[in-house]
Coordinates of C-alpha atoms and ligand atoms in Angstrom, one line a residue:
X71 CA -17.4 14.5 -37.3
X72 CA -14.8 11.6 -38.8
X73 CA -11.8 11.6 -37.3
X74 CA -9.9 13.8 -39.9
X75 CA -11.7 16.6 -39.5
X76 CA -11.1 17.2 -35.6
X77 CA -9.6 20.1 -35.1
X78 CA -8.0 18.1 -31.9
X79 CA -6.7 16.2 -34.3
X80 CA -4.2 18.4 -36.5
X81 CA -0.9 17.0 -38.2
X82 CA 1.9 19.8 -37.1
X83 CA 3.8 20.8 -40.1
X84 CA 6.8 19.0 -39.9
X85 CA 6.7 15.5 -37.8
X86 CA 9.4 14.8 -35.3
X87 CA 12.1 14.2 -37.7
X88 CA 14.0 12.2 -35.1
X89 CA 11.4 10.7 -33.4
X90 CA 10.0 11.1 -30.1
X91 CA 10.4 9.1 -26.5
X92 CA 7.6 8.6 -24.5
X93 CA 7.4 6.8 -20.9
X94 CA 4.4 5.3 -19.2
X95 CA 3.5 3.0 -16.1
X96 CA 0.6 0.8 -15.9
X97 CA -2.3 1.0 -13.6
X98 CA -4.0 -1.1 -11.3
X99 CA -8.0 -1.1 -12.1
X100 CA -10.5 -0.6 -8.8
X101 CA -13.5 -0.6 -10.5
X102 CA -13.0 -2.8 -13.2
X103 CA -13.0 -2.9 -17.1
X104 CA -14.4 -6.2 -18.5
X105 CA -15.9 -6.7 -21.5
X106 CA -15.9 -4.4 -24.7
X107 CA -19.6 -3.5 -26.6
X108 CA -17.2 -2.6 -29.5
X109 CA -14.3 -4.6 -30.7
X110 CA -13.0 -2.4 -33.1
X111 CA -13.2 0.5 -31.5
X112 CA -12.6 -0.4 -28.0
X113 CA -15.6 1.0 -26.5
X114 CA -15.9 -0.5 -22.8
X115 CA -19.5 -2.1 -21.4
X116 CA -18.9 0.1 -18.1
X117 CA -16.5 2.6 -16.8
X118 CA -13.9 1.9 -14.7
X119 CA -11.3 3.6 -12.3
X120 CA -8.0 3.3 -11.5
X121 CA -4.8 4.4 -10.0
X122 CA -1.8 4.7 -12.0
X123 CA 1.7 3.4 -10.4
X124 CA 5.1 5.0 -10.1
X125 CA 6.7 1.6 -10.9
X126 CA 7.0 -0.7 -13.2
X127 CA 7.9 2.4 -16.5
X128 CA 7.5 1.3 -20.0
X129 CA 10.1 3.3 -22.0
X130 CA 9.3 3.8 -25.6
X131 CA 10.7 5.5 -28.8
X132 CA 9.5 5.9 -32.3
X133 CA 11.3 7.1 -34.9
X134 CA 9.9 7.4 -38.6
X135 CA 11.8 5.7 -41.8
X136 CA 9.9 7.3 -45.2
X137 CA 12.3 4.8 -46.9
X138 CA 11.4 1.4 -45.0
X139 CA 8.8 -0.7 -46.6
X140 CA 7.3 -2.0 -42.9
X141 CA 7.6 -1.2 -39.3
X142 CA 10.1 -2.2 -37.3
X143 CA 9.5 -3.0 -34.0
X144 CA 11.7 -4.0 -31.0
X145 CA 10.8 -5.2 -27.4
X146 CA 13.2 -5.3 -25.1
X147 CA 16.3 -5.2 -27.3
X148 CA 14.9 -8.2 -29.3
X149 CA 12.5 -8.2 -32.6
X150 CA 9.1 -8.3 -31.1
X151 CA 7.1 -11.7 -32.1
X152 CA 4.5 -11.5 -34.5
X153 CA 1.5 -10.8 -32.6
X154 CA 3.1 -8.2 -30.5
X155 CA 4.1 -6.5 -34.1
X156 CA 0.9 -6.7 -35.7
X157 CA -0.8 -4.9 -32.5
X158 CA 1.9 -2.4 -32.6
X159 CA 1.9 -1.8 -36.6
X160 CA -2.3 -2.1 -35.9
X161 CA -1.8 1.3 -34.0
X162 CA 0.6 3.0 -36.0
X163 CA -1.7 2.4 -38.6
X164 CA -4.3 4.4 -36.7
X165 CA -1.9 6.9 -36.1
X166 CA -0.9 7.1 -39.6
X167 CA -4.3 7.5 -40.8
X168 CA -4.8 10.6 -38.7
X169 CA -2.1 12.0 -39.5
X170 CA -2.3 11.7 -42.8
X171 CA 1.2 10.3 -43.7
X172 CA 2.3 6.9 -44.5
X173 CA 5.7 6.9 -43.3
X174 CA 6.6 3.5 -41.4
X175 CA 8.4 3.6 -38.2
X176 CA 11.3 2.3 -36.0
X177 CA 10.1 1.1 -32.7
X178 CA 11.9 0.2 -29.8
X179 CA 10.1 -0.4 -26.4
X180 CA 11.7 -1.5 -22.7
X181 CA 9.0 -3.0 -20.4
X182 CA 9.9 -3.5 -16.8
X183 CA 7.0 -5.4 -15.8
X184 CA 6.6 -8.8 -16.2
X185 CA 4.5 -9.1 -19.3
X186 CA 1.5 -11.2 -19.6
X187 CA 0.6 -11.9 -16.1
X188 CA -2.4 -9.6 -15.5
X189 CA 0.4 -6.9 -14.1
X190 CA -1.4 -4.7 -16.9
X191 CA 2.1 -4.6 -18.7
X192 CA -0.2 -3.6 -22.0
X193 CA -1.5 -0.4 -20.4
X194 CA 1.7 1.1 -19.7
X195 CA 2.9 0.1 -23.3
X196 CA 0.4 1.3 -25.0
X197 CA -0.3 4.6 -23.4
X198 CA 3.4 5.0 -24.2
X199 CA 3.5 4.3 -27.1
X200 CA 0.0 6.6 -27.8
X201 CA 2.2 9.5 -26.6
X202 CA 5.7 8.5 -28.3
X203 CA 4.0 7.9 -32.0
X204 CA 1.5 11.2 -31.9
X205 CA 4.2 13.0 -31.4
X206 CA 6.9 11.5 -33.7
X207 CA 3.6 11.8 -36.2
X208 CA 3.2 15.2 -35.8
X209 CA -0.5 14.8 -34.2
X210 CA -1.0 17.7 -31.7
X211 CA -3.4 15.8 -29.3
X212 CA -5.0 17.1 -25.9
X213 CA -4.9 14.6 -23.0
X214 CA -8.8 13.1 -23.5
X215 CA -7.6 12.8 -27.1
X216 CA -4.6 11.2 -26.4
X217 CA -6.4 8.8 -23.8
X218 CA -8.6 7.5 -26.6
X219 CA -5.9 7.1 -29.1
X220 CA -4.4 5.0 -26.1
X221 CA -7.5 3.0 -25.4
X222 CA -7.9 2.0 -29.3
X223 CA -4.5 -0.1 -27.9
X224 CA -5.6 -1.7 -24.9
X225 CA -8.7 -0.6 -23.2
X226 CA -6.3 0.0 -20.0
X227 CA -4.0 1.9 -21.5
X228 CA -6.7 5.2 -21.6
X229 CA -6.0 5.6 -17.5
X230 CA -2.7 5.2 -17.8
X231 CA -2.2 8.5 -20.0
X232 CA -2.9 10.5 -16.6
X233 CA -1.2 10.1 -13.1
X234 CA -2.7 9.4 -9.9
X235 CA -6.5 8.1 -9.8
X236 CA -8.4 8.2 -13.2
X237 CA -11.8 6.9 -14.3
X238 CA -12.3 5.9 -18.0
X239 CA -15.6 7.2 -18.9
X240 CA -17.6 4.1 -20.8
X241 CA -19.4 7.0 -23.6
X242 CA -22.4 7.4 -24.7
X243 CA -24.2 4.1 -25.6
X244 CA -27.2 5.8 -28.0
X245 CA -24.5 7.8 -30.4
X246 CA -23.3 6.1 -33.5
X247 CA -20.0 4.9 -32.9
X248 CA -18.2 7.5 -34.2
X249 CA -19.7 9.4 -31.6
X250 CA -19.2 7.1 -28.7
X251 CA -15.8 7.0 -30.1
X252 CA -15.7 10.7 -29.2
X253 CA -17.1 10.3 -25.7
X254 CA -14.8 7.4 -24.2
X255 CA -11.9 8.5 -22.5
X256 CA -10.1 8.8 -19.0
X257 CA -9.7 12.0 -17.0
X258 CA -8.3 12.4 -13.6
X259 CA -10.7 11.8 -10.8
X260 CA -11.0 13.9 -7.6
X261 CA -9.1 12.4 -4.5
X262 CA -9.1 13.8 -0.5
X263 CA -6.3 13.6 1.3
X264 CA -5.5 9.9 1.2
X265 CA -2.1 8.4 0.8
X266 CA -2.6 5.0 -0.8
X267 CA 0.3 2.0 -1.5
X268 CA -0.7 -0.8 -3.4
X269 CA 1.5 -3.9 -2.6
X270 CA 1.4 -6.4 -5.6
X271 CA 2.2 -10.0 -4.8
X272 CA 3.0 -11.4 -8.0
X273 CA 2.7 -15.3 -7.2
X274 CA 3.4 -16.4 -10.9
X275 CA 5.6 -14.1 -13.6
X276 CA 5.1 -16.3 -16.3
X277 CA 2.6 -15.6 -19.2
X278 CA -1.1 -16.2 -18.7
X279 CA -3.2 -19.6 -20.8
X280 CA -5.9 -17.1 -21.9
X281 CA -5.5 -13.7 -22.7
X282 CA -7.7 -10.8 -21.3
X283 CA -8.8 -10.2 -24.2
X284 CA -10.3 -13.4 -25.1
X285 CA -11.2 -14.0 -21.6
X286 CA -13.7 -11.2 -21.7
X287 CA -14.8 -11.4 -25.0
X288 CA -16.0 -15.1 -23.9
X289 CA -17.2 -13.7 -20.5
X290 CA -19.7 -11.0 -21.8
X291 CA -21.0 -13.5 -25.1
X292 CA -21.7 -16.6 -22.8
X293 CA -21.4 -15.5 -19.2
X294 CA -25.2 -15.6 -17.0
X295 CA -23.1 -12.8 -14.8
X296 CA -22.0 -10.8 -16.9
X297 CA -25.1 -8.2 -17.1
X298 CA -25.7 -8.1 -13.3
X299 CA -22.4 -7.6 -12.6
X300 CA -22.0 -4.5 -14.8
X301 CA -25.0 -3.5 -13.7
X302 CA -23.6 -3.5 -10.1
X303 CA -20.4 -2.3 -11.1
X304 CA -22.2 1.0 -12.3
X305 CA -23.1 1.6 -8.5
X306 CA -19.9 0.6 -7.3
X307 CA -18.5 3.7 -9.3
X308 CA -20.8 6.0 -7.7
X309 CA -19.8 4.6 -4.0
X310 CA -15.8 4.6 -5.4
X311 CA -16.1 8.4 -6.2
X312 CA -17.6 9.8 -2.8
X313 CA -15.1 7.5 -1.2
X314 CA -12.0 8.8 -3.2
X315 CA -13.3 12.5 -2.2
X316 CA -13.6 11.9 1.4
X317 CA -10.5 9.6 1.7
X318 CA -12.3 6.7 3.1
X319 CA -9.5 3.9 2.3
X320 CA -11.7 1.4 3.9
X321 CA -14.8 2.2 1.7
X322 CA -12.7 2.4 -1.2
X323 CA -11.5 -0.7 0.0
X324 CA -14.4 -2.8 0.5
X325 CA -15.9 -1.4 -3.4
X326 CA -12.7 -2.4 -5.1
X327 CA -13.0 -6.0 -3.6
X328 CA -16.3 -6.9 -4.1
X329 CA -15.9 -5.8 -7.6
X330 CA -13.0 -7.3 -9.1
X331 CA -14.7 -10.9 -6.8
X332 CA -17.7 -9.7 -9.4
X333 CA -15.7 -9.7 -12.1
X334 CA -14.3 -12.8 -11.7
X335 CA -17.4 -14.3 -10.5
X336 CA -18.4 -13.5 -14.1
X337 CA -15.2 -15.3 -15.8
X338 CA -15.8 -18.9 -13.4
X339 CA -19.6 -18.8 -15.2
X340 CA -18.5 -18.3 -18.4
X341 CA -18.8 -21.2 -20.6
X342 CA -16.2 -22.7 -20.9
X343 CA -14.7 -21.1 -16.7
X344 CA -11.8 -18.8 -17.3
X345 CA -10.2 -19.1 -13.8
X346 CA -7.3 -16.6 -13.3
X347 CA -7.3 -17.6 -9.4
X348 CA -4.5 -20.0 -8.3
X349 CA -4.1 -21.6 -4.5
X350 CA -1.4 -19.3 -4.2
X351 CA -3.3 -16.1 -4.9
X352 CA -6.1 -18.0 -2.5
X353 CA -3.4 -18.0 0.2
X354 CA -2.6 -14.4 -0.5
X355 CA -6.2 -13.1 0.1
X356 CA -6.7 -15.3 3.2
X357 CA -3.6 -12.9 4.3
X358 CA -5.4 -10.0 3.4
X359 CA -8.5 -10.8 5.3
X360 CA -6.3 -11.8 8.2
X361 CA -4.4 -8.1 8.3
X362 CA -8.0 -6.9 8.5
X363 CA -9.1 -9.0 11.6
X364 CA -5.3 -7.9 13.4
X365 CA -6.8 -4.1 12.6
X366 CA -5.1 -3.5 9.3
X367 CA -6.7 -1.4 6.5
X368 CA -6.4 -3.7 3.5
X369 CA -8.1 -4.9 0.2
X370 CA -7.2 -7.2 -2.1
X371 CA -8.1 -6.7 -6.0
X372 CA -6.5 -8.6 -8.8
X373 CA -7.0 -8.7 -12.7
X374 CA -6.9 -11.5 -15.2
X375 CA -3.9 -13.4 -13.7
X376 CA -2.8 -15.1 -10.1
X377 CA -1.4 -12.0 -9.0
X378 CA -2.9 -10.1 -6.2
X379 CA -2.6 -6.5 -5.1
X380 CA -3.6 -5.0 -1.9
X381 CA -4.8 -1.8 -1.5
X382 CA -3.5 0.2 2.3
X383 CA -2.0 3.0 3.7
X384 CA 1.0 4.3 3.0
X385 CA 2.3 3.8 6.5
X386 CA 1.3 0.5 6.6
X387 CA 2.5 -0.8 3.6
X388 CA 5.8 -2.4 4.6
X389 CA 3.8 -4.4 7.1
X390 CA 1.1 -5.5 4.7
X391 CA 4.5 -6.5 2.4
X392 CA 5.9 -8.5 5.3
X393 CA 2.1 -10.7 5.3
X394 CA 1.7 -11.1 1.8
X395 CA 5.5 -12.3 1.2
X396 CA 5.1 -14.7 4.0
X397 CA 1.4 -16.1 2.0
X398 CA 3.2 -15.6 -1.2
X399 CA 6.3 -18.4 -0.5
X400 CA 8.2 -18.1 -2.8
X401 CA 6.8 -14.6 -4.6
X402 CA 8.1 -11.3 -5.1
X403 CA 6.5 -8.3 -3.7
X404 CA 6.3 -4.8 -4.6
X405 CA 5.4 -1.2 -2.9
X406 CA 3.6 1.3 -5.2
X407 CA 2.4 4.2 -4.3
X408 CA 0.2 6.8 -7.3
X409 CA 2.5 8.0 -10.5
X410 CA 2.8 10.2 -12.9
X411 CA 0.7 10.1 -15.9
X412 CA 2.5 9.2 -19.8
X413 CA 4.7 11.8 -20.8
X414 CA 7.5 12.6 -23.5
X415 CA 11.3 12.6 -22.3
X416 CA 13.6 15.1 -23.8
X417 CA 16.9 14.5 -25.8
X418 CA 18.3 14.0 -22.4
X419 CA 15.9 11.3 -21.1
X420 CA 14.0 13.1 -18.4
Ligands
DP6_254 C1 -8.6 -7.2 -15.9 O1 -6.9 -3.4 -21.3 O2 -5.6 -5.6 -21.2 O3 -6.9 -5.6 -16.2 O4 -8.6 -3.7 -24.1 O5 -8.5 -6.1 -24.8 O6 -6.4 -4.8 -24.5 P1 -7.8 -5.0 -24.0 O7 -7.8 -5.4 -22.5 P2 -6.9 -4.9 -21.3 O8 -7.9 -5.4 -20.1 C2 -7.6 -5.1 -18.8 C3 -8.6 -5.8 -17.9 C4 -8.3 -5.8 -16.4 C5 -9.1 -4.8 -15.7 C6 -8.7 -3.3 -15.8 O9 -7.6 -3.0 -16.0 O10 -9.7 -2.5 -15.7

């Protein structure tokens, strides 16, 4: 089936004729995505699993211009640089194509999060953005579709069109792509009664020397890890799942940390290293496994940048806050508990 014929995938009659708004907020991964086995169509090596936040919104609008020769694309109040317009114009393309309209758009995004810093500003943005441009295009999309309109982003960005906890299924690997295609998105993921905070210790705002993208491209071309560790990181989605359902935060815990130490095993023996891992995220995880030894219910997991986020219970967040700011001199530290999943705002902003 090609994408036009979906019936998933059906242009309404008359697109938003004064755009749409659409507001996201990123998630932190605790079974990890690393590596893609397509580029182009952003089809991930393994699943992965994550829990969306309720901070950090990315706040995006599209509008369409039949009359304007190119997009036009704004990131926080200022014309967005080149590379961030040729991802967004990239997508809109995609969106275009589907919808079978050539239209360019008005773009105007407002990130909160610190872009760049492995604080997954791109999954917020771009599952935003999915929802804002399908629906100023018309496109009458169901969440899985929307998720893998999302993902053809930023791989991240398919979790962050649902709330809470949701795992981004990798697809079938023997389809032709276009089927895989089909097959790789996020759904929400079964949770007991747990009541979760992660507390994110962001040691250094500034923009990272290697993007993730590059960084895992190079990791799964060159890295001896890379197999085992996915291999492993298959199991640790199994163990994740029965933990989720019977609200074990320590098991959950224990999985998330030994796979993102995996993952970034798997970066350090790439050739050439990509280290993400500073002495002041160092300082931050010795904190963590000192909270643990005074009785304290927390796990560290971090992505491709310094930052560390630790993974307790609710009630004991503002005390796991208190230890990391102390490790993190200097840092700012923020409380997250889960959030809501992409959604369209009215006229009225809500
Ligand atoms: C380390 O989704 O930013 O945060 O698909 O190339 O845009 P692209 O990559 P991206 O990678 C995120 C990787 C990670 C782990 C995760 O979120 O699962």
């Amino acid at each position: 089936m090609s994408e036009q014929q979906s019936t998933l995938l059906r242009p309404r009659e008359r697109p938003g004729a004064n755009g749409a708004t659409a507001v996201a907020q990123p998630n932190i991964a605790l079974i990890k995505y690393w590596g893609k086995r397509d580029e182009h169509l952003f089809l991930p090596w393994t699943s992965s699993l994550s829990m969306t936040l309720d901070i950090f919104p990315t706040t995006t609008r599209v509008r369409l211009d039949a009359g304007a020769a190119d997009d036009e694309v704004t990131f926080n109040g200022a014309p967005a640089g080149d590379g961030e317009r040729r991802r967004i114009t990239g997508f809109l393309d995609l969106v275009r194509h589907r919808a079978g309209l050539a239209h360019r758009a008005v773009v105007d995004t407002r990130n909160t999060v610190p872009t760049g810093a492995g604080l997954a500003s791109s999954a917020g943005g771009f599952a935003a953005l999915a929802v804002a441009a399908a629906a100023a295009y018309g496109l009458d999309l169901d969440p899985a579709s929307l998720s893998r309109l999302a993902r053809r982003g930023s791989g991240s960005a398919s979790r962050s069109v649902f709330g809470g906890f949701a795992v981004w299924n990798a697809g079938t690997w023997t389809a032709p792509p276009a089927e895989a295609d089909l097959s790789s998105y996020a759904e929400p993921v079964a949770v007991g009664d747990l009541d979760p905070a992660l507390v994110i210790a962001v040691v250094d705002a500034g923009p990272k020397e290697v993007s993730s993208r590059a960084a895992m491209r190079r990791t799964v071309e060159t890295s001896p890890l890379f197999e085992p560790w996915a291999a492993s990181s298959r199991d640790d989605l199994t163990g994740m799942r029965a933990a989720l359902l019977r609200a074990d935060l320590d098991a959950v815990g224990e999985i998330a940390e030994r796979n993102f130490l995996g993952m970034h095993a798997t970066m350090l023996s790439a050739r050439p290293a990509v280290r993400y891992l500073s002495p002041a995220s160092l300082t931050v995880l010795d904190s963590v496994l000192q909270l643990r030894r005074d009785g304290t219910s927390a796990y560290a997991t971090m992505d491709a940048g310094p930052n560390v986020k630790v993974l307790c219970h609710r009630a004991d967040a503002d005390r796991v806050a208190e230890a990391v700011r102390t490790a993190a001199a200097g840092g700012t530290v923020h409380i997250a508990g889960p959030g809501r999943g992409a959604r369209l705002l009215d006229e009225g902003g809500r």
